[in-house]
Amino acid sequence: MNDDSEKPGLIGQIKDKLIRTKEEWAREGRLLTGRPDQGHVERLPPGQKLVQNWPVLDLGAQPDVKPENWRLRITGLVGYPIVWTLEEFMAQPQEDFLSDMHCVTQWSRYDNHWRGVSAKHILELARPKDEAKHVIFHSYDGYTTNVKRSVFEEPNVLLAHSWEGKPISREHGGPVRVMIPDWYLWKSAKWITRIEFSSVDKPGFWEERGYHNEADPWKEERYA
Ligand SMILES: Nc1nc2c(c(=O)[nH]1)N[C@H]1C(S)=C(S)[C@@H](COP(=O)(O)O)O[C@H]1N2
Ligand SMILES: [Mo]
């Protein structure tokens, strides 16, 4: 009837614009990260199932470490050994971390909020010597586990005292536990009391019992 009926309606015009924009993005490669790391395109590592709760796994003995008795020692091949009480530990620079965790028993939990002292801060203070290529964690229940120094140097590694705004419970390793989110959770020692820098590797409790010496969930490094 009138000229308007020949033209696309308002929605049609918007759609055209949207499509053209998307076509441009496609030509330009917009939104591409340029990091073709196939493992991390997915958030859930192979063979894992997502959980909402936080399961408890340990050797069955959950040491009752009284805050006044807790000590953290940084020992071995370091320039400046450290002994901290809990008060001294809490007086160090505190940082917030957000990470997923992946347990070798096939559960993963997303978006955990941690607060504590970064591994980076400990490295800056203790100054491990060049030949200290390995880090051994020692816990109050006798548990040990080992990682390469380069793993401990990752910026998302910390000694955590809080989870989701609350002190980490005794069953989850309070007052202070290690958190190494990029590795299976057995590398994250609960009830930590000593971090040893060493020139030789020292496989820990599970590493001596058939678990992989590394623990990359994207490579499914579960068992040796
Ligand atoms: N001290 C200590 N740390 C430990 C363990 C342990 O038995 N003792 N178990 C490890 C294992 S096998 C897992 S899966 C995780 C479990 O941590 P969660 O109980 O907080 O989930 O802690 C790790 N750290
Ligand atoms: Mo585990």
CSV table of C-alpha atoms and ligand atoms in Angstrom, one decimal:
chain,number,residue,atom,x,y,z
A,1,MET,CA,0.0,0.0,0.0
A,2,ASN,CA,2.6,2.5,1.2
A,3,ASP,CA,6.3,2.5,0.6
A,4,ASP,CA,7.1,1.2,4.2
A,5,SER,CA,5.6,-2.2,3.5
A,6,GLU,CA,8.4,-2.9,1.0
A,7,LYS,CA,11.1,-2.2,3.6
A,8,PRO,CA,12.0,-4.6,6.5
A,9,GLY,CA,10.4,-3.7,9.8
A,10,LEU,CA,12.3,-2.3,12.7
A,11,ILE,CA,13.2,-5.8,14.1
A,12,GLY,CA,14.3,-6.8,10.6
A,13,GLN,CA,16.7,-3.8,10.5
A,14,ILE,CA,18.2,-4.6,13.9
A,15,LYS,CA,18.6,-8.3,13.0
A,16,ASP,CA,20.4,-7.3,9.8
A,17,LYS,CA,22.8,-5.1,11.8
A,18,LEU,CA,23.3,-7.9,14.4
A,19,ILE,CA,24.1,-10.4,11.7
A,20,ARG,CA,26.5,-8.0,9.9
A,21,THR,CA,28.3,-7.4,13.2
A,22,LYS,CA,28.7,-11.1,13.9
A,23,GLU,CA,29.9,-11.6,10.4
A,24,GLU,CA,32.5,-8.9,10.9
A,25,TRP,CA,33.6,-10.6,14.2
A,26,ALA,CA,33.9,-13.9,12.4
A,27,ARG,CA,36.1,-12.3,9.7
A,28,GLU,CA,38.3,-10.6,12.4
A,29,GLY,CA,38.4,-13.6,14.7
A,30,ARG,CA,37.0,-11.6,17.6
A,31,LEU,CA,36.7,-13.4,20.9
A,32,LEU,CA,39.4,-15.9,20.0
A,33,THR,CA,42.0,-16.0,22.8
A,34,GLY,CA,44.8,-17.2,20.6
A,35,ARG,CA,45.6,-19.8,23.2
A,36,PRO,CA,44.8,-23.1,21.6
A,37,ASP,CA,45.3,-25.1,24.9
A,38,GLN,CA,42.8,-27.8,24.2
A,39,GLY,CA,42.8,-29.1,27.7
A,40,HIS,CA,41.5,-25.9,29.2
A,41,VAL,CA,38.8,-25.2,26.6
A,42,GLU,CA,36.8,-27.5,28.9
A,43,ARG,CA,36.6,-26.5,32.6
A,44,LEU,CA,36.0,-30.1,33.9
A,45,PRO,CA,39.1,-32.3,33.5
A,46,PRO,CA,38.6,-35.7,31.9
A,47,GLY,CA,36.9,-38.3,34.0
A,48,GLN,CA,35.8,-35.8,36.7
A,49,LYS,CA,32.3,-35.2,38.1
A,50,LEU,CA,31.1,-31.9,39.4
A,51,VAL,CA,30.0,-31.8,43.1
A,52,GLN,CA,28.5,-28.9,45.1
A,53,ASN,CA,29.6,-30.2,48.6
A,54,TRP,CA,33.2,-30.6,49.7
A,55,PRO,CA,34.1,-34.2,50.5
A,56,VAL,CA,36.6,-35.0,53.2
A,57,LEU,CA,39.5,-37.3,52.4
A,58,ASP,CA,42.5,-38.2,54.6
A,59,LEU,CA,44.2,-41.0,56.3
A,60,GLY,CA,41.5,-41.1,59.1
A,61,ALA,CA,43.4,-39.2,61.7
A,62,GLN,CA,42.5,-35.5,61.8
A,63,PRO,CA,45.0,-33.8,64.1
A,64,ASP,CA,43.5,-31.4,66.5
A,65,VAL,CA,46.1,-28.6,66.2
A,66,LYS,CA,45.5,-25.9,68.8
A,67,PRO,CA,46.1,-22.4,67.3
A,68,GLU,CA,48.7,-21.6,70.1
A,69,ASN,CA,50.6,-24.8,69.3
A,70,TRP,CA,50.6,-24.5,65.5
A,71,ARG,CA,54.0,-23.8,63.9
A,72,LEU,CA,55.0,-23.4,60.2
A,73,ARG,CA,58.7,-24.1,59.4
A,74,ILE,CA,60.3,-23.3,56.0
A,75,THR,CA,63.4,-25.5,55.9
A,76,GLY,CA,66.0,-27.1,53.7
A,77,LEU,CA,67.9,-25.3,51.0
A,78,VAL,CA,66.8,-21.8,51.7
A,79,GLY,CA,68.7,-18.6,52.4
A,80,TYR,CA,66.4,-17.6,55.2
A,81,PRO,CA,64.7,-20.4,57.2
A,82,ILE,CA,61.3,-19.4,58.7
A,83,VAL,CA,59.5,-20.4,61.9
A,84,TRP,CA,56.1,-18.8,62.3
A,85,THR,CA,53.4,-19.0,65.0
A,86,LEU,CA,49.8,-18.7,63.7
A,87,GLU,CA,49.8,-15.1,64.9
A,88,GLU,CA,53.0,-14.4,62.8
A,89,PHE,CA,51.5,-16.2,59.8
A,90,MET,CA,48.4,-14.2,60.0
A,91,ALA,CA,50.5,-11.0,60.2
A,92,GLN,CA,51.9,-11.7,56.7
A,93,PRO,CA,50.3,-10.1,53.6
A,94,GLN,CA,46.9,-11.7,53.1
A,95,GLU,CA,45.4,-12.4,49.7
A,96,ASP,CA,42.2,-13.8,48.2
A,97,PHE,CA,42.2,-16.6,45.7
A,98,LEU,CA,39.5,-18.1,43.5
A,99,SER,CA,40.0,-21.6,42.2
A,100,ASP,CA,38.5,-24.9,41.2
A,101,MET,CA,39.7,-28.1,42.9
A,102,HIS,CA,40.0,-31.6,41.4
A,103,CYS,CA,40.3,-34.8,43.4
A,104,VAL,CA,41.8,-38.0,42.0
A,105,THR,CA,38.7,-39.8,43.3
A,106,GLN,CA,36.9,-38.0,40.4
A,107,TRP,CA,35.1,-35.1,42.0
A,108,SER,CA,35.7,-31.5,41.2
A,109,ARG,CA,34.4,-28.4,42.9
A,110,TYR,CA,34.3,-25.0,41.1
A,111,ASP,CA,34.8,-21.5,42.5
A,112,ASN,CA,36.4,-22.0,45.9
A,113,HIS,CA,37.2,-18.7,47.6
A,114,TRP,CA,40.4,-18.9,49.6
A,115,ARG,CA,42.3,-16.5,51.8
A,116,GLY,CA,45.8,-16.9,53.1
A,117,VAL,CA,49.5,-16.3,52.3
A,118,SER,CA,50.7,-16.7,48.8
A,119,ALA,CA,53.5,-19.1,47.9
A,120,LYS,CA,55.1,-16.2,46.1
A,121,HIS,CA,55.4,-14.3,49.4
A,122,ILE,CA,57.0,-17.3,51.1
A,123,LEU,CA,59.5,-17.7,48.2
A,124,GLU,CA,60.4,-14.0,48.5
A,125,LEU,CA,61.1,-14.3,52.2
A,126,ALA,CA,62.8,-17.7,52.3
A,127,ARG,CA,64.8,-17.4,49.1
A,128,PRO,CA,65.3,-21.0,48.1
A,129,LYS,CA,68.7,-21.7,46.6
A,130,ASP,CA,69.0,-22.5,42.9
A,131,GLU,CA,69.6,-26.2,43.5
A,132,ALA,CA,66.3,-26.5,45.5
A,133,LYS,CA,64.3,-27.9,42.6
A,134,HIS,CA,61.8,-29.8,44.8
A,135,VAL,CA,59.3,-28.9,47.5
A,136,ILE,CA,58.2,-31.4,50.2
A,137,PHE,CA,55.2,-30.7,52.4
A,138,HIS,CA,55.1,-32.2,55.9
A,139,SER,CA,51.8,-32.3,57.9
A,140,TYR,CA,50.8,-32.8,61.5
A,141,ASP,CA,49.2,-36.3,60.7
A,142,GLY,CA,52.5,-37.5,59.3
A,143,TYR,CA,51.3,-37.1,55.7
A,144,THR,CA,53.9,-35.9,53.1
A,145,THR,CA,53.6,-34.9,49.5
A,146,ASN,CA,56.0,-33.5,46.9
A,147,VAL,CA,55.9,-31.1,44.0
A,148,LYS,CA,58.4,-29.5,41.7
A,149,ARG,CA,59.6,-26.1,42.8
A,150,SER,CA,58.1,-24.7,39.5
A,151,VAL,CA,54.7,-26.0,40.6
A,152,PHE,CA,55.0,-24.2,44.0
A,153,GLU,CA,56.0,-21.0,42.1
A,154,GLU,CA,52.6,-20.8,40.3
A,155,PRO,CA,50.8,-17.6,41.2
A,156,ASN,CA,47.6,-19.4,42.3
A,157,VAL,CA,49.4,-21.5,45.0
A,158,LEU,CA,48.8,-20.5,48.7
A,159,LEU,CA,48.7,-21.5,52.3
A,160,ALA,CA,45.0,-21.1,53.1
A,161,HIS,CA,43.4,-20.4,56.4
A,162,SER,CA,40.0,-19.5,55.2
A,163,TRP,CA,37.5,-21.0,52.7
A,164,GLU,CA,34.3,-19.2,51.7
A,165,GLY,CA,35.0,-16.5,54.3
A,166,LYS,CA,35.3,-18.9,57.2
A,167,PRO,CA,38.3,-20.5,58.9
A,168,ILE,CA,39.1,-23.9,57.3
A,169,SER,CA,37.6,-26.6,59.5
A,170,ARG,CA,39.7,-29.2,61.2
A,171,GLU,CA,38.5,-31.9,58.9
A,172,HIS,CA,39.6,-29.9,55.8
A,173,GLY,CA,43.1,-29.3,57.3
A,174,GLY,CA,42.7,-26.2,59.5
A,175,PRO,CA,44.2,-24.1,60.8
A,176,VAL,CA,46.3,-23.9,57.6
A,177,ARG,CA,46.5,-26.1,54.5
A,178,VAL,CA,48.2,-25.9,51.2
A,179,MET,CA,46.2,-25.2,48.1
A,180,ILE,CA,47.6,-26.1,44.7
A,181,PRO,CA,44.6,-25.8,42.4
A,182,ASP,CA,46.2,-26.9,39.2
A,183,TRP,CA,47.1,-30.3,40.5
A,184,TYR,CA,45.0,-33.2,41.9
A,185,LEU,CA,44.1,-32.4,45.5
A,186,TRP,CA,46.4,-35.0,47.1
A,187,LYS,CA,49.2,-32.5,46.5
A,188,SER,CA,47.4,-30.0,48.7
A,189,ALA,CA,48.6,-31.0,52.2
A,190,LYS,CA,46.2,-30.4,55.0
A,191,TRP,CA,47.4,-29.5,58.6
A,192,ILE,CA,50.7,-28.2,57.1
A,193,THR,CA,53.6,-27.7,59.5
A,194,ARG,CA,56.7,-27.8,57.4
A,195,ILE,CA,57.7,-26.9,53.8
A,196,GLU,CA,61.1,-28.3,52.9
A,197,PHE,CA,63.1,-27.2,49.9
A,198,SER,CA,65.3,-30.0,48.5
A,199,SER,CA,67.7,-30.7,45.7
A,200,VAL,CA,66.4,-34.3,45.5
A,201,ASP,CA,62.8,-35.4,45.0
A,202,LYS,CA,61.1,-37.2,47.9
A,203,PRO,CA,58.0,-39.0,46.9
A,204,GLY,CA,55.3,-38.6,49.6
A,205,PHE,CA,52.7,-40.8,51.1
A,206,TRP,CA,50.6,-41.5,48.1
A,207,GLU,CA,53.4,-41.1,45.6
A,208,GLU,CA,55.1,-44.1,47.3
A,209,ARG,CA,51.8,-46.0,47.0
A,210,GLY,CA,51.2,-45.9,43.3
A,211,TYR,CA,50.0,-42.4,42.7
A,212,HIS,CA,51.6,-40.4,39.9
A,213,ASN,CA,54.6,-38.2,40.9
A,214,GLU,CA,53.1,-35.3,39.1
A,215,ALA,CA,49.3,-34.9,39.3
A,216,ASP,CA,48.0,-32.9,36.3
A,217,PRO,CA,44.3,-33.5,36.1
A,218,TRP,CA,44.3,-32.5,32.4
A,219,LYS,CA,46.7,-35.3,31.6
A,220,GLU,CA,44.9,-37.7,34.0
A,221,GLU,CA,48.1,-38.2,35.9
A,222,ARG,CA,46.4,-40.3,38.6
A,223,TYR,CA,48.6,-43.4,38.9
A,224,ALA,CA,52.2,-44.1,38.2
B,1,LIG,N1,47.8,-33.9,55.9
B,1,LIG,C1,47.1,-34.5,55.0
B,1,LIG,N2,46.8,-33.8,53.8
B,1,LIG,C2,46.1,-34.4,52.9
B,1,LIG,C3,45.6,-35.7,53.0
B,1,LIG,C4,45.9,-36.4,54.2
B,1,LIG,O1,45.6,-37.6,54.4
B,1,LIG,N3,46.7,-35.8,55.2
B,1,LIG,N4,44.9,-36.3,52.0
B,1,LIG,C5,45.1,-35.7,50.6
B,1,LIG,C6,44.1,-36.2,49.7
B,1,LIG,S1,44.3,-37.7,49.1
B,1,LIG,C7,43.0,-35.4,49.3
B,1,LIG,S2,42.0,-35.9,48.1
B,1,LIG,C8,42.8,-34.1,49.9
B,1,LIG,C9,41.4,-34.0,50.4
B,1,LIG,O2,41.2,-32.7,51.0
B,1,LIG,P1,39.8,-32.5,51.7
B,1,LIG,O3,39.5,-33.5,52.7
B,1,LIG,O4,39.8,-31.1,52.3
B,1,LIG,O5,38.8,-32.6,50.6
B,1,LIG,O6,43.7,-33.8,50.9
B,1,LIG,C10,45.0,-34.2,50.7
B,1,LIG,N5,45.9,-33.7,51.7
B,2,MO,MO,42.7,-38.0,47.4
